[in-house]
């Protein structure tokens, strides 16, 4: 009787301790995710200022130049982004993805607010609405996304990555990216924001999958199970490095060409959608989803698409440094002056263009 009593009394403290530990871990993950969003959002602004400085003294990133690699401010932005990404990676260790991933939307708010005050890039009211739609839609998708099944070895991830469904997705992502890079980028990259960000998002989804594999390999190695002996680990590492380089290149082009307050939410929305899709295909998590969750995800997709369209339609590009309010007059000028019933005409035949006609009443000058 006494034994049962002590057993019953000892269980609640154990459960309470476990619950407290889980709560503490979630708070650590929450704090790291918020800090990650702050660093990543600020990095967009710092990198944009670095790109502007580099472009003012040479070929800009948007036109294919790499002078920004010599700009210290750009490297400050890169270090800031790296700190944010590391904090985001560690946040997934302490807290579940369903808590960490939606907080990535905070980076959009941070970058938009900083762009308003620092870069003088302002969104119209409809642009703000589009930003909100992107955040809400992405959050709905993440909240109803299927739970991941974490593999326990790199070999298991390799098996999942070589399944026909994911190979088809990876091949499609690479093919679309190549079309955008080789065909669309030279023609439409400077005018259509979806070209550069489409490349970043498609390649970014593959980056996340490969980084996840490398992260599991590092974790297992620290636990005493060496994963460096498997060639799959090095393949995933090379894929991750290649994808990261491509992402950074085209993200720099997008930041240098378009308004930062538009780049951030569109990139976040597209990257979130494709990453969830890639993860669901690779880990086959959609097989256990309910109709309610699938419907919610579809609503999230439509919301994100609507927000992207609104943002794109209200986009205000950066002012061209070569623009001038005082444009030259047409080379060939013909003018007619009528005043007090008298009519005069003069033409300069040495000049070239359409006629410029002015009708003036003489009493306008009195």
XYZ file of N, CA, C and O in Angstrom, residues 24 64 77 147 160 229 247 310 331:
36
model
N 11.097 24.259 -21.701
C 12.352 25.015 -21.770
C 12.991 24.884 -23.154
O 13.500 25.866 -23.715
N 25.286 41.136 -63.956
C 26.244 40.039 -64.057
C 27.606 40.325 -63.440
O 28.514 39.499 -63.558
N 26.810 41.734 -44.442
C 25.486 41.155 -44.649
C 25.529 39.645 -44.757
O 24.632 38.947 -44.241
N 3.966 15.933 -40.587
C 5.128 15.791 -39.721
C 6.217 14.988 -40.434
O 5.946 14.033 -41.144
N 15.872 7.360 -49.453
C 14.702 8.202 -49.722
C 14.950 9.145 -50.899
O 14.043 9.406 -51.694
N 32.533 8.001 -43.315
C 33.047 6.875 -44.096
C 32.128 6.537 -45.270
O 32.515 5.784 -46.157
N 22.160 29.776 -55.155
C 21.160 30.591 -54.450
C 21.666 32.000 -54.172
O 20.987 32.990 -54.445
N -0.530 40.170 -55.945
C -0.754 41.546 -55.472
C 0.567 42.283 -55.310
O 0.726 43.432 -55.737
N 14.227 66.707 -81.459
C 15.180 67.413 -82.294
C 14.527 68.335 -83.312
O 15.043 69.398 -83.614
